[in-house]
Amino acid sequence: MIPEVAFFNVLFTRKVRILITSVLFCISTYAYTNTPSQERKEYGNLEKETMLLLSRIEPGVAGMGKVFQNKNYPEKAAEELLIYFRERKTVRHLVERFSAEDSTRNYATKNDFSIANNALKHIFASQSAYPPSFCGDDIDWDSRPVPDNEWIWQLHRMYFWNSMARVYRQTRDEKYAREWGIQLLDWIKKNPNDESHKYAWRSIEAGIRGYSWTILFQHFLDSPSFTPEILVAFLNSFYDHAEYLMTVYRSKSNWGLMEAEGMAFIAITFPEFKDAVKWRTEAFRRLNNEINLQVYPDGHQRELAIGYHIGCINWFLRTLELAKMNQLENMFPPSYLKTIELMCEVPMKLGLPDGTNAQFGDAWAGRPGQHNNRYLEWAKMFSRNDFLYIATEGKQGSKPDSTAFALPQSGLYSMRSGWDKNATCLVLKCGPNGGGHCQPDNGTFTLHAGGRTLTPDAGSYIYSGDAENRAWFRQTKVHQTLTLNGENSQYAPKLLLWKPEEKLDVLVVENQSYENLAHRRSVFFIDKKYFVIVDQAFGDAAGDVNIHFQLAPGKEEAIYDHVNNSVHSNFSEGWNVWVESMPQPGMELKEELGQVSFEYTKKEPRPAFSYGIKKKQEDAEARFVTVVAPYLGKAPRVQVKVINGNLLNRNELYLEIIENGETKKIGYNL
Ligand code: CA
């Protein structure tokens, strides 16, 4: 399974169920040093635990009279507290508690059943690329069956509890609730937030638990197996989570949103805590702060990896939804939702025609139609006909109003021939450094046509536990862009021209890829059919200048023509791509090592090649003129010549294109 993790199926209303899936595979390269000092507690001691809990709760809360009347009899007070929460009607949650009229058919998936049944036997599912692993009769929460740290980190998100909750809700079989309660107490007891349990207390996991545990609370509270002891331990741990999250704040990262979300969900779900207002005020402050810091004016989240972008939409949105349900929406200005709406446009603008993603950075292509359910929800939320069109694959709503989109701050550009599934579409990236989930790939692009991604991005393969292969997939030279001596490029992007028109889209970007070499890439989308790409490398660098291409994997080998400098894919069914760089002295076509990863920890070979020339220091420019043409059946024959009047004028580029005997002139003057 791709590294996309199903969160709870959240019931935003009784009628509308939306599947929220978010990519949560975050690199941890940072260590926290500011773990708060906490009193070590004696778990299993209900009296002491209850006394501690009561000291954390506001005594004046309506309905809590009997709890505090019994404060000298902690066990009785704990029983009264459970009654209080079961009868409480003042707090609403995205996931409502059981009620008799709820239909719970198909609430849990087949996968949930498998995960939950395994969890009963302490065979826990963590990072989904790895098989579930037995963690001992007496659970070892520091179990590490694979070298990838993602396993241990994600173990402490306890996604399998979410599955147990869904299966319990559907089947009402007490064995799931009973075992979950035992595991919860065991986890709390064995994982205090201290130096030796850092793996359990990265702030991201604490934030994720803060959110998902409130949903577990909704699912299990009414179970006969949910004892006063579980309630007291659960609430004390909620308190510890919120207090801890107050001390950590990863600004400008998706982590900051999960931290804030965890805090907000605890605070809103349990306003009885003395510090609840403090927590939620801080959580709202952070979310309002981060939406300004993390989202570019073009709507893309700053880490520039599409899965995280979508995750961020969910993290911004869910707290707003919960706040609305509990009359706290005035904590968010109208601009907050407007920004989320702009974020929601991004997968529509940059998505490939079949709904998969261009997998730039730590992103995965995913499956066709994967965003449809989201767009259905967003279409309702924002009354958007174009979102409805995407959601229904054109059956309802209206086409987006353009076929070309520029996200200039994030440096992402999309040109397509239309909105049908077989449309030709090219998405190019030339943006700023987005941090650890971003790769030094400026200038690269993904081409999709006839329902096939003809030049998929290599992807990211793995996060942790295999540094060599993680580095391989990040390299500039395994992207469809220009390199100097095969070295990784830097991020220094500029947009020089964006001119979409009916018959010709023109995009010109430049990246100061190396200190002494800038890469200018001009992309011409001609008649909405094929692309001419002109690469120019300016500067006094000397060495091997190459432009690289990578094709889709498949059993049919790509066909190389070293005489004519062309390469084409050779799929017997469907669409292919033709790549041909115009001849020039000294240019060499070379096969390269190609790999692509569509799923975490899985990779496969694919065709890759480059055109190279040797640049001398005194050469003002190295230049490639390349045709990239998707086709069905017979490849188009296209020849291109640069016809600039003044070759020293960098601001202009004019081309003569000869296609099947017909000649046309295109170009620009910046
Ligand atoms: Ca990549």
XYZ file of C-alpha atoms and ligand atoms in Angstrom:
671
model
C 0.000 0.000 0.000
C 1.251 3.463 -0.778
C 2.236 5.516 2.230
C -1.150 6.982 2.612
C -2.856 6.204 5.837
C -6.545 6.070 6.336
C -7.595 8.229 9.223
C -10.922 7.776 10.802
C -13.854 7.938 8.511
C -15.209 11.105 9.925
C -18.879 11.834 10.004
C -19.055 15.536 9.346
C -22.792 15.209 9.449
C -24.944 12.171 9.852
C -25.495 12.082 6.121
C -22.122 12.865 4.746
C -19.279 10.583 5.350
C -15.996 11.576 3.973
C -12.983 9.482 3.787
C -10.092 11.436 5.051
C -6.812 10.049 4.045
C -3.718 11.911 4.741
C -0.159 11.331 4.072
C 1.587 11.333 7.352
C 4.987 10.065 6.582
C 7.162 12.689 7.966
C 10.865 12.657 8.204
C 12.283 13.226 11.568
C 15.689 14.734 11.409
C 15.267 16.849 14.464
C 15.585 15.928 18.082
C 13.644 17.595 20.789
C 15.366 18.696 23.899
C 12.549 20.514 25.610
C 10.620 17.589 27.030
C 8.703 19.043 29.944
C 9.438 17.670 33.335
C 6.455 15.757 34.473
C 5.700 14.111 37.713
C 6.170 10.383 37.311
C 2.882 8.811 38.110
C 1.941 5.523 39.645
C -0.455 4.041 37.137
C -2.788 1.384 38.326
C -3.410 3.390 41.466
C -6.935 4.587 40.837
C -7.149 6.659 43.996
C -4.030 8.646 43.340
C -4.798 8.943 39.653
C -8.290 10.207 40.336
C -7.011 12.768 42.848
C -4.545 13.987 40.234
C -7.265 14.164 37.613
C -9.658 16.053 39.876
C -6.940 18.613 40.519
C -6.832 19.179 36.761
C -10.580 19.646 36.302
C -12.581 22.817 36.920
C -14.781 22.004 39.934
C -17.553 24.391 38.926
C -18.509 22.535 35.731
C -22.272 21.999 35.506
C -23.234 18.372 36.055
C -20.041 17.573 37.893
C -21.554 18.041 41.374
C -21.587 14.396 42.329
C -18.009 13.958 41.177
C -16.670 16.585 43.507
C -19.024 15.642 46.361
C -17.151 12.356 46.319
C -13.701 13.817 46.035
C -12.652 12.149 49.276
C -13.786 8.815 47.880
C -11.791 8.762 44.623
C -13.119 5.463 43.350
C -16.677 6.691 43.730
C -15.707 10.022 42.181
C -14.249 8.164 39.179
C -17.515 6.257 38.773
C -19.461 9.514 38.900
C -17.100 11.026 36.382
C -17.820 8.229 33.945
C -21.556 8.785 34.400
C -20.988 12.499 33.820
C -19.205 11.924 30.506
C -21.726 9.364 29.314
C -24.577 11.786 30.006
C -22.792 14.885 28.783
C -24.550 16.595 25.853
C -22.715 19.899 25.780
C -19.794 18.900 23.597
C -20.090 17.858 19.978
C -17.519 16.007 17.919
C -16.978 15.279 14.226
C -17.583 11.640 15.111
C -20.835 11.271 16.999
C -21.216 8.616 19.649
C -23.319 5.530 19.108
C -26.998 5.908 18.840
C -29.607 3.322 18.138
C -30.603 4.766 14.771
C -27.043 4.866 13.476
C -26.412 2.546 10.636
C -23.032 1.013 11.165
C -23.024 -1.345 8.210
C -19.796 -1.136 6.269
C -18.364 1.245 8.840
C -15.210 -0.846 9.068
C -13.365 -2.045 6.005
C -12.080 -5.535 5.387
C -8.650 -4.162 6.124
C -9.892 -2.791 9.469
C -11.093 -6.266 10.405
C -7.767 -7.794 9.532
C -5.822 -5.121 11.430
C -8.136 -5.264 14.454
C -8.099 -9.061 14.658
C -4.338 -9.048 14.482
C -4.176 -6.367 17.160
C -6.162 -8.641 19.497
C -3.155 -10.977 19.271
C -0.632 -8.139 19.693
C 0.315 -8.409 16.016
C 0.468 -4.726 15.285
C 0.270 -2.946 11.942
C 2.475 0.112 11.683
C 3.984 1.675 8.534
C 1.808 -0.013 5.945
C 4.635 -1.049 3.609
C 5.762 -3.545 6.252
C 3.893 -6.619 7.431
C 2.278 -6.444 10.864
C 4.554 -7.661 13.621
C 4.040 -9.540 16.890
C 5.097 -7.283 19.773
C 4.987 -9.806 22.616
C 2.349 -11.182 24.987
C 3.588 -8.546 27.375
C 3.701 -5.768 24.779
C 7.131 -4.393 23.932
C 6.350 -0.869 22.727
C 9.983 -0.468 21.662
C 9.737 -3.340 19.206
C 11.680 -2.716 15.967
C 11.179 -5.455 13.381
C 12.697 -3.366 10.539
C 15.556 -0.830 10.396
C 13.181 1.917 9.211
C 12.376 4.250 12.131
C 9.027 5.003 10.534
C 7.928 1.662 11.936
C 8.505 2.515 15.571
C 7.228 6.074 15.155
C 4.046 4.993 13.482
C 3.559 2.183 15.999
C 3.029 4.984 18.507
C 0.225 6.445 16.435
C -1.621 3.186 17.140
C -3.559 3.218 13.880
C -4.657 -0.307 14.771
C -6.706 1.149 17.634
C -8.601 3.173 15.047
C -9.379 -0.072 13.237
C -10.417 -1.730 16.500
C -12.738 1.216 17.159
C -14.361 0.989 13.747
C -14.777 -2.765 13.994
C -16.197 -2.392 17.508
C -18.661 0.215 16.330
C -19.835 -2.025 13.543
C -19.923 -5.343 15.402
C -20.343 -4.144 19.015
C -18.286 -7.164 19.918
C -16.879 -6.398 23.372
C -13.630 -8.216 22.774
C -12.366 -5.249 20.736
C -13.286 -2.677 23.394
C -11.913 -4.833 26.195
C -8.574 -5.427 24.498
C -8.273 -1.796 23.448
C -8.759 -0.727 27.093
C -6.052 -3.131 28.254
C -3.653 -1.892 25.576
C -4.368 1.742 26.360
C -3.550 1.249 30.056
C -0.469 -0.742 29.099
C 0.759 1.941 26.703
C 0.229 4.747 29.238
C 2.001 2.796 31.952
C 4.994 1.827 29.827
C 5.482 5.059 27.895
C 6.010 8.009 30.207
C 7.207 11.135 28.431
C 10.856 10.955 29.431
C 14.340 10.622 27.953
C 14.113 6.879 27.423
C 10.782 7.052 25.569
C 11.527 9.737 23.009
C 10.490 7.445 20.166
C 6.962 7.453 21.572
C 6.849 11.188 22.144
C 7.918 12.918 18.986
C 5.578 15.888 18.832
C 3.992 14.657 15.617
C 2.895 11.380 17.201
C 1.645 13.247 20.289
C -0.387 15.538 18.015
C -1.795 12.652 15.995
C -2.781 10.856 19.213
C -4.389 13.991 20.605
C -6.660 14.066 17.595
C -7.312 10.355 17.103
C -7.749 9.563 20.787
C -10.723 11.933 20.995
C -12.304 9.787 18.292
C -11.447 6.627 20.227
C -13.152 8.263 23.195
C -16.293 8.742 21.116
C -16.227 5.117 20.000
C -15.471 3.383 23.277
C -17.038 5.588 25.972
C -20.353 3.738 25.939
C -18.797 0.307 26.037
C -19.374 -1.730 29.225
C -15.643 -2.450 29.069
C -14.836 1.247 29.409
C -14.188 1.361 33.155
C -13.651 4.308 35.506
C -10.000 3.238 35.605
C -9.709 3.597 31.815
C -11.473 6.947 31.932
C -9.145 8.330 34.581
C -5.959 7.107 32.893
C -7.207 8.242 29.485
C -8.071 11.743 30.705
C -4.808 12.138 32.594
C -2.931 11.131 29.465
C -4.981 13.582 27.395
C -3.938 16.254 29.867
C -0.287 15.224 29.609
C -0.508 15.287 25.810
C -1.998 18.781 25.720
C 0.517 20.171 28.214
C 3.371 18.607 26.254
C 2.060 19.954 22.947
C 2.026 23.437 24.486
C 5.816 23.170 24.802
C 6.551 22.070 21.216
C 5.783 24.038 18.084
C 7.285 23.171 14.726
C 6.389 26.253 12.771
C 6.380 26.244 8.931
C 5.984 22.467 8.817
C 3.068 20.083 8.587
C 4.181 18.938 12.049
C 3.068 22.269 13.493
C -0.446 21.587 12.240
C -0.661 18.122 13.763
C 0.650 19.475 17.047
C -1.997 22.213 17.026
C -4.739 19.843 15.911
C -4.030 17.441 18.758
C -4.145 20.266 21.249
C -7.338 21.742 19.768
C -9.164 18.418 19.743
C -8.274 17.671 23.354
C -9.213 21.198 24.442
C -12.555 21.280 22.646
C -13.512 17.694 23.495
C -12.674 18.203 27.176
C -13.538 21.791 28.156
C -13.718 20.504 31.751
C -9.937 20.745 32.054
C -8.807 23.866 33.873
C -6.362 24.611 31.072
C -8.675 23.849 28.156
C -9.187 27.493 27.202
C -5.449 28.101 27.313
C -4.800 25.074 25.071
C -7.427 25.877 22.507
C -6.472 29.548 22.374
C -2.903 28.533 21.638
C -3.979 25.898 19.096
C -6.164 28.422 17.239
C -3.381 31.003 17.360
C -0.952 28.544 15.798
C -3.338 27.443 13.053
C -4.119 31.062 12.171
C -0.418 31.816 12.197
C 0.575 28.779 10.158
C -2.015 29.256 7.438
C -0.294 32.551 6.687
C 3.223 31.167 7.019
C 2.733 27.850 5.249
C 0.503 28.624 2.300
C 1.844 30.583 -0.638
C -0.456 33.159 -2.273
C -0.880 30.605 -5.091
C -2.446 28.163 -2.621
C 0.283 25.524 -2.308
C 1.647 24.492 1.062
C 5.302 25.436 1.344
C 6.755 21.916 1.583
C 5.766 21.374 -2.058
C 4.808 17.704 -1.801
C 1.219 17.073 -2.825
C 0.343 14.494 -0.162
C 1.419 16.838 2.597
C -0.445 19.649 0.904
C -3.646 17.614 1.089
C -2.832 16.582 4.648
C -2.503 20.245 5.556
C -5.916 21.025 4.081
C -7.366 18.401 6.399
C -5.460 19.623 9.438
C -6.520 23.228 8.879
C -10.082 22.227 8.132
C -10.864 19.699 10.847
C -10.201 22.026 13.747
C -12.332 24.678 12.064
C -15.147 22.134 11.670
C -14.908 21.060 15.286
C -14.769 24.692 16.418
C -17.914 25.417 14.377
C -19.773 22.525 15.981
C -18.916 23.940 19.377
C -19.647 27.614 18.643
C -16.000 28.615 18.486
C -15.736 29.455 14.784
C -15.323 33.163 15.526
C -11.759 32.263 16.468
C -11.048 31.961 12.742
C -11.374 34.946 10.374
C -13.180 34.404 7.019
C -9.802 34.547 5.260
C -8.899 31.239 6.946
C -11.548 29.345 4.997
C -10.787 31.325 1.817
C -7.181 30.158 2.012
C -8.301 26.563 2.488
C -10.490 26.913 -0.609
C -7.463 28.103 -2.586
C -5.503 25.116 -1.261
C -8.302 22.827 -2.454
C -7.843 24.135 -6.008
C -4.270 22.839 -6.143
C -4.880 19.114 -6.811
C -7.336 20.135 -9.539
C -4.819 22.476 -11.156
C -1.788 20.208 -10.850
C -3.384 16.768 -10.962
C -2.869 14.533 -13.972
C -5.941 13.854 -16.155
C -6.643 10.473 -14.530
C -6.508 11.991 -11.029
C -3.065 10.684 -10.116
C -0.352 13.027 -8.873
C 2.910 14.124 -10.418
C 4.995 12.603 -7.648
C 7.451 15.441 -7.038
C 9.405 15.262 -3.770
C 8.028 12.916 -1.116
C 4.839 12.297 -3.027
C 3.121 9.316 -4.535
C 1.195 9.111 -7.782
C -1.630 7.267 -6.062
C -4.526 5.792 -7.967
C -6.826 7.200 -10.644
C -9.788 9.101 -9.243
C -8.226 9.268 -5.797
C -9.332 12.841 -5.144
C -12.938 12.404 -6.277
C -14.428 11.982 -2.799
C -12.530 14.975 -1.500
C -13.762 17.098 -4.355
C -17.327 16.020 -3.738
C -17.030 17.252 -0.172
C -15.207 20.432 -1.181
C -17.738 21.133 -3.964
C -20.475 21.244 -1.317
C -18.418 23.155 1.182
C -17.412 25.894 -1.244
C -20.307 25.667 -3.760
C -17.878 25.053 -6.589
C -19.049 23.644 -9.904
C -15.504 22.985 -11.086
C -14.844 20.891 -7.963
C -18.038 18.971 -8.720
C -16.785 18.366 -12.257
C -13.574 16.840 -10.910
C -15.463 14.802 -8.302
C -17.804 13.285 -10.881
C -15.237 13.008 -13.686
C -17.226 15.391 -15.834
C -20.689 13.949 -15.240
C -21.831 16.969 -13.229
C -20.686 20.518 -12.646
C -18.693 22.547 -15.109
C -15.180 22.325 -16.488
C -12.492 24.341 -14.757
C -12.168 27.651 -16.565
C -8.663 27.066 -17.903
C -6.352 24.377 -19.199
C -3.167 26.089 -18.002
C -2.254 27.014 -14.456
C 0.723 28.749 -12.947
C 1.490 28.622 -9.244
C 4.315 31.129 -9.425
C 5.390 31.223 -5.768
C 5.631 27.451 -5.466
C 7.008 27.180 -8.999
C 4.512 24.632 -10.265
C 2.975 24.875 -13.717
C 0.456 22.767 -15.551
C -0.500 22.728 -19.228
C -3.122 20.369 -20.568
C -5.023 19.855 -23.781
C -8.404 19.510 -22.087
C -10.332 17.983 -19.195
C -11.030 14.558 -20.654
C -9.242 11.521 -19.279
C -7.110 11.098 -22.373
C -5.887 14.683 -22.329
C -2.215 15.486 -22.746
C -0.808 17.175 -19.670
C 2.604 18.374 -18.568
C 3.329 19.521 -15.020
C 6.630 21.268 -14.403
C 8.361 22.172 -11.168
C 10.826 24.990 -10.628
C 10.321 26.233 -7.112
C 11.957 27.260 -3.848
C 13.444 24.879 -1.309
C 10.481 23.272 0.426
C 12.560 21.501 3.064
C 13.001 17.816 3.783
C 10.094 16.584 1.644
C 11.304 18.530 -1.387
C 13.985 17.364 -3.843
C 16.604 19.362 -5.824
C 14.730 18.784 -9.069
C 14.089 22.260 -10.463
C 13.122 22.194 -14.113
C 11.760 18.647 -13.974
C 8.395 17.705 -15.396
C 5.906 14.877 -15.621
C 4.131 14.142 -18.894
C 0.834 12.287 -19.037
C -1.222 11.474 -22.138
C -3.882 9.012 -23.167
C -4.335 7.896 -19.558
C -0.675 6.982 -19.135
C 2.050 8.796 -17.229
C 4.772 8.611 -19.857
C 7.534 10.159 -17.758
C 6.744 9.545 -14.086
C 8.913 11.192 -11.454
C 11.144 8.646 -9.734
C 9.331 9.203 -6.428
C 11.026 8.915 -3.050
C 11.138 5.161 -2.246
C 11.858 5.347 1.495
C 12.264 7.822 4.356
C 14.420 6.150 6.950
C 16.574 3.064 7.397
C 18.137 3.115 3.898
C 20.050 6.381 3.495
C 21.748 5.299 0.290
C 18.553 4.621 -1.607
C 16.780 7.627 -0.153
C 19.627 9.755 -1.512
C 19.502 8.032 -4.903
C 15.896 9.032 -5.516
C 16.567 12.614 -4.484
C 19.336 13.258 -7.021
C 18.928 15.993 -9.599
C 20.200 13.709 -12.365
C 17.381 11.203 -11.890
C 14.950 13.988 -12.773
C 14.013 15.379 -16.170
C 16.229 18.383 -15.954
C 19.731 19.702 -16.595
C 22.858 18.912 -14.611
C 26.456 20.045 -14.558
C 28.841 17.105 -14.049
C 25.887 15.133 -12.715
C 25.844 17.099 -9.485
C 22.810 18.095 -7.456
C 21.437 21.533 -8.207
C 20.464 24.302 -5.820
C 17.092 25.992 -5.514
C 17.150 29.449 -7.100
C 14.058 29.683 -9.292
C 12.724 32.499 -11.448
C 9.654 32.650 -13.616
C 10.508 34.546 -16.791
C 7.412 34.041 -18.922
C 3.987 32.471 -18.621
C 1.824 32.911 -21.676
C -0.952 30.361 -22.120
C -2.954 30.796 -25.317
C -5.412 28.802 -27.336
C -2.910 27.215 -29.724
C 0.334 27.734 -27.865
C 1.273 27.752 -24.189
C 4.700 29.157 -23.405
C 6.506 28.760 -20.095
C 10.005 30.022 -19.422
C 11.653 29.347 -16.070
C 15.207 29.728 -14.947
C 17.063 28.171 -12.055
C 20.521 29.219 -10.932
C 21.234 25.520 -10.607
C 24.941 25.967 -9.867
C 26.937 28.919 -8.721
C 28.362 29.441 -12.182
C 25.640 27.937 -14.330
C 21.994 28.951 -14.739
C 19.497 26.636 -16.393
C 16.825 28.319 -18.470
C 14.071 26.050 -19.722
C 11.545 27.223 -22.302
C 8.562 24.945 -22.837
C 6.301 25.405 -25.856
C 3.066 23.401 -25.875
C 2.210 23.420 -29.559
C -1.383 23.011 -30.785
C -2.109 21.264 -27.487
C -0.336 18.241 -28.980
C 3.373 18.131 -28.329
C 6.156 20.016 -26.599
C 9.323 21.696 -27.734
C 11.733 22.255 -24.882
C 14.723 24.541 -25.203
C 17.318 24.219 -22.461
C 19.981 26.855 -22.149
C 22.807 26.781 -19.643
C 24.401 30.174 -19.103
C 27.562 30.844 -17.131
C 31.283 30.253 -17.084
C 31.158 26.733 -15.683
C 33.051 24.062 -17.567
C 32.221 20.379 -17.696
C 29.562 17.903 -18.727
C 26.178 19.477 -19.254
C 23.378 16.943 -19.563
C 19.636 16.959 -19.877
C 18.016 13.841 -18.474
C 14.849 11.965 -19.311
C 13.130 9.023 -17.666
C 10.296 6.994 -19.125
C 7.576 4.794 -17.685
C 8.495 1.250 -16.685
C 7.108 -1.622 -18.678
C 8.014 -4.946 -20.216
C 8.559 -3.335 -23.618
C 12.034 -1.812 -23.821
C 12.448 1.759 -25.017
C 13.852 2.142 -28.551
C 17.067 4.124 -28.948
C 18.188 5.673 -32.222
C 21.710 6.946 -31.680
C 21.983 8.248 -35.250
C 18.967 10.520 -34.987
C 19.265 11.151 -31.233
C 15.762 9.901 -30.554
C 14.305 7.628 -27.913
C 10.771 6.435 -27.698
C 8.776 4.203 -25.454
C 7.408 1.116 -27.140
C 4.207 0.130 -25.411
C 2.235 -2.120 -27.724
C -1.022 -0.789 -26.296
C -1.975 2.846 -25.879
C 0.138 5.950 -25.903
C 3.882 6.375 -26.225
C 6.303 9.255 -26.050
C 8.911 10.364 -28.560
C 11.940 12.314 -27.347
C 14.367 13.753 -29.875
C 17.042 16.343 -29.314
C 18.087 18.293 -32.393
C 21.596 17.406 -33.603
C 24.600 19.502 -32.661
C 28.355 18.874 -32.726
C 29.616 16.802 -29.828
C 26.216 15.876 -28.437
C 25.986 12.371 -27.048
C 22.888 10.302 -26.286
C 23.585 8.012 -23.340
C 21.536 5.415 -21.503
C 21.436 5.891 -17.732
C 20.347 3.922 -14.698
C 16.607 4.394 -14.309
C 14.422 3.477 -11.347
C 10.979 4.499 -10.234
C 9.100 3.965 -6.986
C 5.327 4.103 -6.842
C 5.059 2.591 -3.364
C 7.026 2.991 -0.169
C 9.999 0.512 -0.133
C 9.207 -0.718 -3.650
C 11.154 0.218 -6.776
C 11.506 -1.017 -10.323
C 13.798 -0.367 -13.306
C 12.737 1.933 -16.127
C 14.367 3.519 -19.177
C 16.463 6.623 -18.551
C 18.857 8.527 -20.747
C 20.533 11.843 -21.241
C 21.841 14.115 -23.956
C 25.230 15.533 -23.050
C 27.694 18.039 -24.346
C 31.022 19.271 -23.016
C 30.927 22.927 -22.131
C 34.133 24.937 -22.023
C 34.484 27.845 -19.683
C 34.549 30.319 -22.550
C 31.329 28.949 -24.105
C 28.666 31.524 -23.305
C 25.941 28.941 -23.506
C 25.191 25.246 -23.783
C 21.917 24.585 -25.529
C 19.574 21.707 -26.260
C 16.478 21.855 -28.421
C 14.288 18.846 -27.792
C 10.947 17.599 -29.026
C 8.843 15.678 -26.522
C 5.786 14.303 -28.247
C 3.174 11.953 -26.814
C 1.442 9.937 -29.488
C -0.942 7.115 -30.245
C -0.006 4.989 -33.234
C 2.511 6.830 -35.381
C 4.951 9.315 -33.912
C 4.771 12.849 -35.282
C 7.853 13.986 -37.164
C 8.930 17.348 -35.840
C 12.146 19.238 -36.559
C 13.087 22.467 -34.826
C 15.636 25.171 -35.582
C 16.579 28.208 -33.555
C 16.260 31.247 -35.837
C 17.232 34.083 -33.529
C 18.418 37.170 -35.343
C 20.844 37.895 -32.551
C 22.213 34.830 -30.787
C 23.802 36.957 -28.076
C 20.471 38.427 -27.029
C 19.324 36.190 -24.233
C 15.917 37.823 -24.049
C 14.718 36.371 -27.282
C 14.200 32.910 -28.606
C 12.598 32.205 -31.957
C 12.095 28.791 -33.446
C 11.149 27.364 -36.778
C 9.093 24.220 -36.417
C 8.665 21.787 -39.258
C 5.921 19.290 -38.608
C 4.984 16.813 -41.325
C 6.293 19.191 -43.987
C 4.552 22.282 -42.598
C 6.578 25.141 -41.210
C 5.672 27.606 -38.508
C 7.524 30.167 -36.461
C 7.097 30.643 -32.746
C 9.060 32.389 -30.053
C 9.243 35.166 -27.509
C 11.055 38.291 -26.577
C 11.150 38.716 -22.802
Ca 11.486 13.204 -7.595
